[in-house]
Structure formats: structure tokens, C-alpha cells
Coordinates of C-alpha atoms in Angstrom, one line a residue:
X12 CA 104.9 -12.2 -23.8
X13 CA 105.5 -11.8 -20.0
X14 CA 105.2 -8.1 -19.6
X15 CA 101.5 -7.6 -19.0
X16 CA 101.6 -9.6 -15.9
X17 CA 104.7 -8.5 -13.7
X18 CA 104.1 -4.9 -14.3
X19 CA 102.4 -3.9 -11.1
X20 CA 101.5 -0.3 -12.2
X21 CA 98.0 0.6 -11.4
X22 CA 95.9 0.2 -14.6
X23 CA 94.4 3.7 -14.3
X24 CA 94.9 6.9 -16.2
X25 CA 98.6 7.2 -15.1
X26 CA 99.4 3.6 -16.0
X27 CA 97.9 4.2 -19.6
X28 CA 100.0 7.4 -20.0
X29 CA 103.2 5.7 -18.8
X30 CA 102.7 2.9 -21.2
X31 CA 101.9 5.2 -24.0
X32 CA 105.3 7.0 -23.4
X33 CA 107.0 3.6 -23.4
X34 CA 105.6 3.2 -27.0
X35 CA 106.7 6.6 -28.2
X36 CA 110.2 6.2 -26.8
X37 CA 110.6 2.7 -28.1
X38 CA 109.5 3.7 -31.5
X39 CA 112.0 6.7 -31.6
X40 CA 114.9 4.4 -30.5
X41 CA 113.9 1.9 -33.1
X42 CA 114.0 4.6 -35.7
X43 CA 117.3 5.9 -34.5
X44 CA 118.8 2.5 -34.8
X45 CA 117.9 2.6 -38.4
X46 CA 119.4 6.0 -39.0
X47 CA 122.6 5.2 -37.4
X48 CA 122.7 1.7 -38.8
X49 CA 122.7 0.0 -35.3
X50 CA 120.7 -3.2 -35.4
X51 CA 121.2 -3.9 -31.7
X52 CA 119.6 -0.4 -30.9
X53 CA 116.6 -1.3 -33.3
X54 CA 116.1 -4.5 -31.1
X55 CA 116.3 -2.4 -28.0
X56 CA 113.8 0.0 -29.4
X57 CA 111.5 -2.9 -30.0
X58 CA 111.9 -4.2 -26.6
X59 CA 110.9 -0.8 -24.9
X60 CA 108.0 -0.6 -27.5
X61 CA 106.9 -4.2 -26.4
X62 CA 106.9 -3.2 -22.9
X63 CA 104.5 -0.5 -23.5
X64 CA 102.4 -2.0 -26.2
X65 CA 101.5 -5.2 -24.4
X66 CA 100.7 -3.5 -21.2
X67 CA 98.8 -0.7 -23.0
X68 CA 96.5 -3.4 -24.6
X69 CA 95.7 -4.6 -21.2
X70 CA 95.0 -1.1 -19.9
X71 CA 92.8 -0.4 -22.9
X72 CA 90.7 -3.6 -22.3
X73 CA 90.3 -2.7 -18.6
X74 CA 89.2 0.9 -19.6
X75 CA 86.7 -0.6 -22.0
X76 CA 85.0 -3.0 -19.3
X77 CA 85.3 -0.2 -16.8
X78 CA 83.3 2.3 -19.0
X79 CA 81.0 0.0 -20.7
X80 CA 78.9 -2.6 -19.2
X81 CA 76.6 -5.6 -20.4
X82 CA 75.3 -5.4 -24.0
X83 CA 77.4 -2.4 -25.0
X84 CA 80.7 -4.3 -24.4
X85 CA 80.7 -6.6 -27.6
X86 CA 80.5 -3.3 -29.9
X87 CA 83.2 -1.7 -28.0
X88 CA 85.6 -4.6 -28.5
X89 CA 84.5 -4.7 -32.1
X90 CA 85.3 -1.0 -32.6
X91 CA 88.7 -1.7 -30.9
X92 CA 89.5 -4.4 -33.2
X93 CA 88.4 -2.4 -36.2
X94 CA 90.6 0.6 -35.4
X95 CA 93.5 -1.8 -35.0
X96 CA 93.0 -3.4 -38.1
X97 CA 92.6 -0.1 -40.0
X98 CA 95.9 0.8 -38.7
X99 CA 97.5 -2.5 -39.7
X100 CA 96.0 -2.2 -43.2
X101 CA 97.1 1.6 -43.7
X102 CA 100.5 0.5 -42.4
X103 CA 101.0 -2.3 -44.9
X104 CA 99.8 -0.2 -47.8
X105 CA 101.4 3.2 -46.8
X106 CA 104.9 2.6 -45.4
X107 CA 106.2 1.2 -48.8
X108 CA 105.0 4.3 -50.5
X109 CA 106.4 6.6 -47.7
X110 CA 109.7 4.9 -48.0
X111 CA 109.8 5.5 -51.9
X112 CA 109.0 9.2 -51.4
X113 CA 111.7 9.7 -48.8
X114 CA 114.1 7.7 -51.1
X115 CA 113.4 10.3 -53.9
X116 CA 113.6 13.2 -51.7
X117 CA 117.0 12.2 -50.1
X118 CA 118.4 10.7 -53.4
X119 CA 119.6 7.6 -51.6
X120 CA 118.6 4.2 -50.2
X121 CA 119.7 2.3 -47.3
X122 CA 119.4 2.5 -43.5
X123 CA 119.1 6.2 -43.2
X124 CA 116.1 6.3 -45.4
X125 CA 114.5 3.5 -43.5
X126 CA 115.2 5.2 -40.1
X127 CA 113.6 8.5 -41.4
X128 CA 110.5 6.6 -42.6
X129 CA 110.2 4.8 -39.2
X130 CA 110.5 8.1 -37.4
X131 CA 107.8 9.7 -39.5
X132 CA 105.6 6.6 -38.9
X133 CA 106.1 7.2 -35.1
X134 CA 103.9 10.2 -35.3
X135 CA 101.0 7.6 -34.8
X136 CA 102.6 6.8 -31.5
X137 CA 102.4 10.5 -30.5
X138 CA 98.7 10.5 -31.5
X139 CA 98.3 7.5 -29.2
X140 CA 99.8 9.3 -26.2
X141 CA 97.5 12.4 -27.0
X142 CA 94.5 10.0 -26.9
X143 CA 95.7 8.5 -23.6
X144 CA 95.9 12.1 -22.1
X145 CA 92.5 13.0 -23.4
X146 CA 91.1 9.7 -22.1
X147 CA 92.8 10.4 -18.6
X148 CA 91.0 13.9 -18.6
X149 CA 87.7 12.3 -19.5
X150 CA 88.0 9.6 -16.9
X151 CA 88.8 12.2 -14.2
X152 CA 85.9 14.4 -15.2
X153 CA 83.5 11.4 -15.1
X154 CA 84.9 10.5 -11.6
X155 CA 84.0 13.9 -10.5
X156 CA 80.5 14.3 -12.1
X157 CA 79.5 10.8 -11.2
X158 CA 81.0 10.9 -7.7
X159 CA 82.7 7.6 -8.4
X160 CA 85.1 6.3 -5.8
X161 CA 88.5 7.8 -6.2
X162 CA 90.8 5.5 -8.3
X163 CA 88.1 3.0 -8.8
X164 CA 89.2 2.6 -12.6
X165 CA 92.7 1.8 -11.3
X166 CA 93.7 -1.8 -10.6
X167 CA 96.9 -3.5 -9.6
X168 CA 97.7 -6.7 -11.6
X169 CA 98.2 -9.4 -9.1
X170 CA 99.5 -12.9 -10.0
X171 CA 97.9 -14.3 -6.9
X172 CA 94.5 -13.7 -8.5
X173 CA 95.2 -16.5 -11.0
X174 CA 94.4 -19.1 -8.3
X175 CA 90.9 -17.8 -8.2
X176 CA 90.3 -18.0 -11.9
X177 CA 87.3 -20.3 -12.7
X178 CA 87.0 -23.2 -15.3
X179 CA 85.1 -21.1 -17.8
X180 CA 87.8 -18.6 -17.7
X181 CA 90.5 -21.1 -18.3
X182 CA 88.5 -22.5 -21.2
X183 CA 88.2 -18.9 -22.6
X184 CA 92.0 -18.7 -22.4
X185 CA 92.4 -22.0 -24.3
X186 CA 90.0 -21.0 -27.0
X187 CA 91.9 -17.8 -27.5
X188 CA 95.4 -19.5 -27.8
X189 CA 94.4 -22.4 -29.8
X190 CA 92.5 -19.9 -32.3
X191 CA 94.9 -17.2 -32.7
X192 CA 97.9 -19.4 -33.2
X193 CA 96.1 -20.8 -36.3
X194 CA 95.5 -17.1 -37.6
X195 CA 98.5 -14.9 -37.1
X196 CA 101.4 -17.4 -38.0
X197 CA 99.5 -18.6 -41.1
X198 CA 99.1 -14.9 -42.3
X199 CA 102.9 -14.6 -41.5
X200 CA 103.7 -17.5 -43.8
X201 CA 100.7 -17.1 -46.1
X202 CA 102.3 -15.1 -48.9
X203 CA 104.8 -17.7 -50.1
X204 CA 102.0 -20.4 -49.7
X205 CA 99.6 -18.6 -52.2
X206 CA 102.5 -18.1 -54.6
X207 CA 103.6 -21.8 -54.4
X208 CA 100.3 -23.5 -54.4
X209 CA 98.1 -21.2 -56.4
X210 CA 100.7 -19.5 -58.7
X211 CA 99.9 -16.1 -57.8
X212 CA 102.3 -13.1 -58.3
X213 CA 103.9 -11.6 -55.3
X214 CA 101.5 -8.6 -55.4
X215 CA 98.5 -10.7 -55.8
X216 CA 99.5 -13.1 -53.0
X217 CA 100.1 -9.9 -50.6
X218 CA 96.6 -8.8 -51.6
X219 CA 95.0 -12.1 -50.7
X220 CA 97.1 -12.4 -47.4
X221 CA 96.0 -9.1 -46.1
X222 CA 92.2 -9.7 -46.9
X223 CA 91.6 -10.8 -43.3
X224 CA 92.6 -7.5 -41.9
X225 CA 90.8 -5.7 -44.7
X226 CA 87.5 -7.5 -43.8
X227 CA 87.9 -7.3 -40.1
X228 CA 88.1 -3.4 -40.3
X229 CA 84.5 -2.8 -41.3
X230 CA 83.0 -6.0 -40.1
X231 CA 84.2 -5.9 -36.5
X232 CA 81.9 -3.1 -35.3
X233 CA 79.0 -4.6 -37.2
X234 CA 79.6 -8.1 -35.6
X235 CA 80.0 -6.4 -32.2
X236 CA 76.5 -4.6 -32.7
X237 CA 75.0 -7.9 -33.6
X238 CA 76.3 -9.8 -30.6
X239 CA 75.2 -6.9 -28.4
X240 CA 71.6 -7.2 -29.9
X241 CA 71.4 -10.8 -29.6
X242 CA 73.6 -12.1 -26.8
X243 CA 74.6 -15.8 -27.0
X244 CA 78.3 -15.1 -27.0
X245 CA 79.2 -18.9 -26.8
X246 CA 77.0 -19.6 -30.0
X247 CA 78.8 -16.9 -31.9
X248 CA 82.3 -18.0 -30.7
X249 CA 81.1 -21.7 -31.9
X250 CA 80.3 -20.3 -35.3
X251 CA 83.4 -18.2 -35.8
X252 CA 85.8 -21.2 -34.7
X253 CA 83.8 -23.6 -37.1
X254 CA 84.0 -21.1 -39.9
X255 CA 87.8 -20.7 -39.3
X256 CA 88.2 -24.7 -39.5
X257 CA 86.4 -24.7 -42.8
X258 CA 88.6 -21.9 -44.1
X259 CA 91.8 -23.9 -43.3
X260 CA 90.4 -27.1 -44.7
X261 CA 89.6 -25.3 -48.0
X262 CA 93.1 -24.1 -48.2
X263 CA 94.7 -27.4 -47.3
X264 CA 92.5 -29.8 -49.4
X265 CA 91.0 -28.1 -52.3
X266 CA 92.3 -25.9 -55.1
X267 CA 89.4 -23.5 -54.9
X268 CA 90.1 -19.8 -55.4
X269 CA 91.8 -18.7 -52.0
X270 CA 89.9 -15.5 -52.0
X271 CA 86.9 -17.6 -50.7
X272 CA 88.7 -19.2 -47.7
X273 CA 90.5 -16.0 -46.8
X274 CA 87.4 -14.0 -46.9
X275 CA 85.6 -16.7 -44.7
X276 CA 88.6 -16.4 -42.4
X277 CA 88.4 -12.6 -42.2
X278 CA 84.7 -12.7 -41.3
X279 CA 85.2 -15.5 -38.7
X280 CA 88.2 -13.7 -37.1
X281 CA 86.1 -10.5 -36.7
X282 CA 83.3 -12.3 -35.3
X283 CA 85.4 -14.2 -32.7
X284 CA 87.0 -11.1 -31.1
X285 CA 83.7 -9.4 -30.7
X286 CA 82.1 -12.5 -28.9
X287 CA 85.2 -14.0 -27.0
X288 CA 87.0 -11.2 -25.4
X289 CA 84.0 -9.5 -23.6
X290 CA 83.2 -12.9 -22.0
X291 CA 86.0 -12.4 -19.7
X292 CA 84.0 -9.6 -17.9
X293 CA 81.1 -11.8 -17.4
X294 CA 83.1 -14.5 -15.4
X295 CA 85.6 -12.3 -13.5
X296 CA 85.0 -9.8 -10.7
X297 CA 85.7 -6.3 -11.7
X298 CA 88.7 -6.0 -9.4
X299 CA 90.4 -8.9 -11.2
X300 CA 89.7 -7.8 -14.8
X301 CA 93.1 -6.2 -15.4
X302 CA 94.7 -9.6 -14.1
X303 CA 92.5 -11.7 -16.3
X304 CA 93.2 -9.7 -19.5
X305 CA 96.8 -9.4 -18.7
X306 CA 97.0 -13.2 -18.3
X307 CA 95.0 -13.8 -21.5
X308 CA 97.3 -11.5 -23.4
X309 CA 100.4 -13.2 -21.9
X310 CA 99.4 -16.7 -22.8
X311 CA 98.3 -15.6 -26.2
X312 CA 101.7 -14.0 -26.8
X313 CA 103.4 -17.2 -25.5
X314 CA 101.3 -19.5 -27.8
X315 CA 102.2 -17.3 -30.7
X316 CA 105.9 -17.4 -30.0
X317 CA 106.1 -21.1 -29.5
X318 CA 103.7 -22.1 -32.5
X319 CA 105.4 -19.6 -34.8
X320 CA 108.7 -21.4 -34.2
X321 CA 106.9 -24.9 -34.6
X322 CA 105.2 -23.7 -37.7
X323 CA 108.5 -22.6 -39.5
X324 CA 110.0 -26.0 -38.4
X325 CA 107.2 -27.9 -40.1
X326 CA 107.2 -25.7 -43.1
X327 CA 110.9 -26.3 -43.6
X328 CA 110.7 -30.0 -43.2
X329 CA 107.3 -31.1 -44.2
X330 CA 105.8 -28.4 -46.5
X331 CA 102.6 -26.4 -46.6
X332 CA 100.1 -29.4 -46.4
X333 CA 101.5 -30.6 -43.1
X334 CA 101.6 -27.1 -41.9
X335 CA 97.8 -26.7 -42.6
X336 CA 97.0 -29.8 -41.0
X337 CA 98.8 -28.6 -37.8
X338 CA 96.7 -25.4 -38.0
X339 CA 93.6 -27.6 -38.5
X340 CA 94.3 -29.4 -35.3
X341 CA 94.9 -26.2 -33.3
X342 CA 91.5 -24.8 -34.6
X343 CA 89.9 -28.2 -33.7
X344 CA 91.2 -28.0 -30.1
X345 CA 89.8 -24.6 -30.0
X346 CA 86.4 -25.9 -31.2
X347 CA 86.5 -28.6 -28.6
X348 CA 87.2 -26.0 -25.9
X349 CA 84.0 -24.1 -27.0
X350 CA 81.9 -27.1 -26.8
X351 CA 83.4 -27.8 -23.3
X352 CA 82.8 -24.1 -22.4
X353 CA 79.1 -24.4 -23.5
X354 CA 78.6 -27.6 -21.3
X355 CA 80.4 -26.1 -18.2
X356 CA 78.5 -22.8 -18.5
X357 CA 75.2 -24.6 -18.8
X358 CA 75.8 -26.5 -15.8
X359 CA 76.7 -23.4 -13.8
X360 CA 73.7 -21.4 -14.8
X361 CA 74.4 -20.2 -18.5
X362 CA 75.2 -16.6 -18.0
X363 CA 77.8 -16.7 -20.8
X364 CA 75.1 -17.7 -23.3
X365 CA 72.3 -15.4 -22.0
X366 CA 70.3 -13.6 -24.7
X367 CA 70.5 -9.8 -24.7
X368 CA 66.9 -9.8 -23.4
X369 CA 67.9 -12.0 -20.3
X370 CA 70.9 -9.8 -19.6
X371 CA 68.8 -6.7 -19.6
X372 CA 66.1 -8.3 -17.4
X373 CA 69.0 -9.4 -14.8
X374 CA 70.4 -5.9 -15.0
X375 CA 67.1 -4.3 -14.1
X376 CA 66.4 -6.8 -11.3
X377 CA 69.8 -5.8 -9.7
X378 CA 68.8 -2.1 -9.9
X379 CA 65.5 -2.5 -8.1

């Protein structure tokens, strides 16, 4: 939750490599905890993993906005989300199969089999480190060829920059938090919801629950390209939040097949990420991008931590209907924030809602 902000490492190639090393080391410790049956060691491994993972996400976003400008940025964020969701989908469907294969090979179940499975899964963390090294080489090469200022990609996250954040940026933060707290906690609790309300089997409920990630993998780059070609980021965010609100209302107040609502949620979730996250780069000076994305990541994690606890309490005491009403309230607040962002942005010149053609004309005028 708080790791992305106080880490004052420069968000350049060395920072990315160091964060990737934290991820690798954390996963190894986590797996070793499983092998030796030490739960405290597994918890420590997740802590180390989180230090690297959360900060690496900020470094990744900072790299993206440093390398890609203007109309390319929405597609880049769409591709980032797509790869993340592909990884999530592969993990959900592959780790159980891998565990069963190792169980058959070792002839036993239990913590040792789990630890070995987690250790093999850690290979993906090594691949991430290799990508960080390759990216560092490419960034250094580009710096040399393009005669960029030494270390320009790097940036120190400064909490003092927060006081300079504009009202549109704070509204973007609010949209982000209120939206994602109605998606991830719901998916975490959704399997039992589909079993209890709709009478699905455990396997069918898992399939429905994972459809959001399955849809977002191919749709995210498509929506990113669409937003790149059209612009109008605020309008697309408005459409995504409204569609998510409709999805939760269908799940709460109707008995329609939940595949409809979850498919709609998957589409809207993909669209929002492609249109919302790039807007930060439109309202923040380049030297504050790392701080802005770090703060956005941190308050999102804070919101998820708090709302997950509240959602569990509501579910235990009031049931799924009240939980869905709570999620609807969160999405409604996000929708209200989008409307406010539209009005504030319009009063300040409307750059967040420029069309792609307008942005291209402004870019050309600045180069002349």
C-alpha cells in the first residue's frame, strides 16, 4: 500500500532492475516457506515481493510515459493491462495442473509439493528480471543515439510534489479508487456469490468469475488503439464506469444469466484502464510522473485494503444483496467524479477530452 511512495530510488533503469530483483527474491523466499512448512517465512516472502512488485508497477508506468507520447500512450497502457491479465489467466488455469503433476511425480501432497510448485512458478519472475535488463540496455542505447540528457528517464519520487497536484489529477485518483474497489473485491468474493444466487457448480462459478480477466486480455489493446485513434478520454472513461454500474445492477437486482453482466464488466474494465491511466500524463509535468503514478498506485492499494475488509463484514452480516448495493454506491461515486472531471476540465481548457486530431495539431504547433 505505502511502498510506492517512500522509496526514493530513482525510477530509471537501475531502479527497475533493483525492484525486479526484489520480486525474484521475494518469490524464492515464499516458495522456500512452503517447502519447509514455515508460514511466517511465506509471509515475509510476500512482503519482499510486494516491495518490488508495487514499486515496479510505478517504474513500468514511468517508463511507458517516458518512451511513448500523446496518442500512442493509450495503446501502450492497453498492452500492459493485456499482458498482466494474460498472466493472471494463465496462473489461474495452470498452477492447479502443475501442482497435480508435481504431486504425481513426488508421490505425496502437502507443503513440500506446494513449495516446489511455487518455486517453478517463480521462473516467470526471472523472466521479468531479464526483461528489465533488456529494457535497461535499450534505454541506454536510445539515450546514446538520440543524445538524450543523461539520466532523464530517471526520477526521484518526492512526497513534496503532492502539494502541486491539480484538481483534475485528484479527481482521476478518486475515479480510480472508487472504480477498482468495486471490481477486485467483487471478483475475490464472486465465486460463492454465483454458487449461492444462481446455483452454479464450483467449476462453472470459477469460469464466470474469471471471465473479466479473460476478456480484458484481448480487448485491452483493441480499446487502447481505439482511444488513441479517437481521443476523448473522459468520454470513454464515462462509458466504462456507466457500463460497470449497469453490470453491478444486473447482478444485484435481476436473475439474468450472470455471463451477460460479467462480460459487460470485463469490457468496461478493459476500456477504463486504457482511457484513465494515460490521463495522468496529460495533467502532470514529466518530472512529477513517477510521484503521480506512485501516489495513484498507493491510494488504490489503500482503498482496496479498506474496502476488502468492509466488503467481508457486509457479506458476513447482511449478505450479497447489501454487498452489491455497496459496490453500486462505490461505482456511482466514481461516475459522479467523472462528471466533475469533465466539468473542471472543460473550464480549464479541455485538454483531457481533446480528440486525437486536436492533440496532433497541438503537437505539431509546439514543434514548429
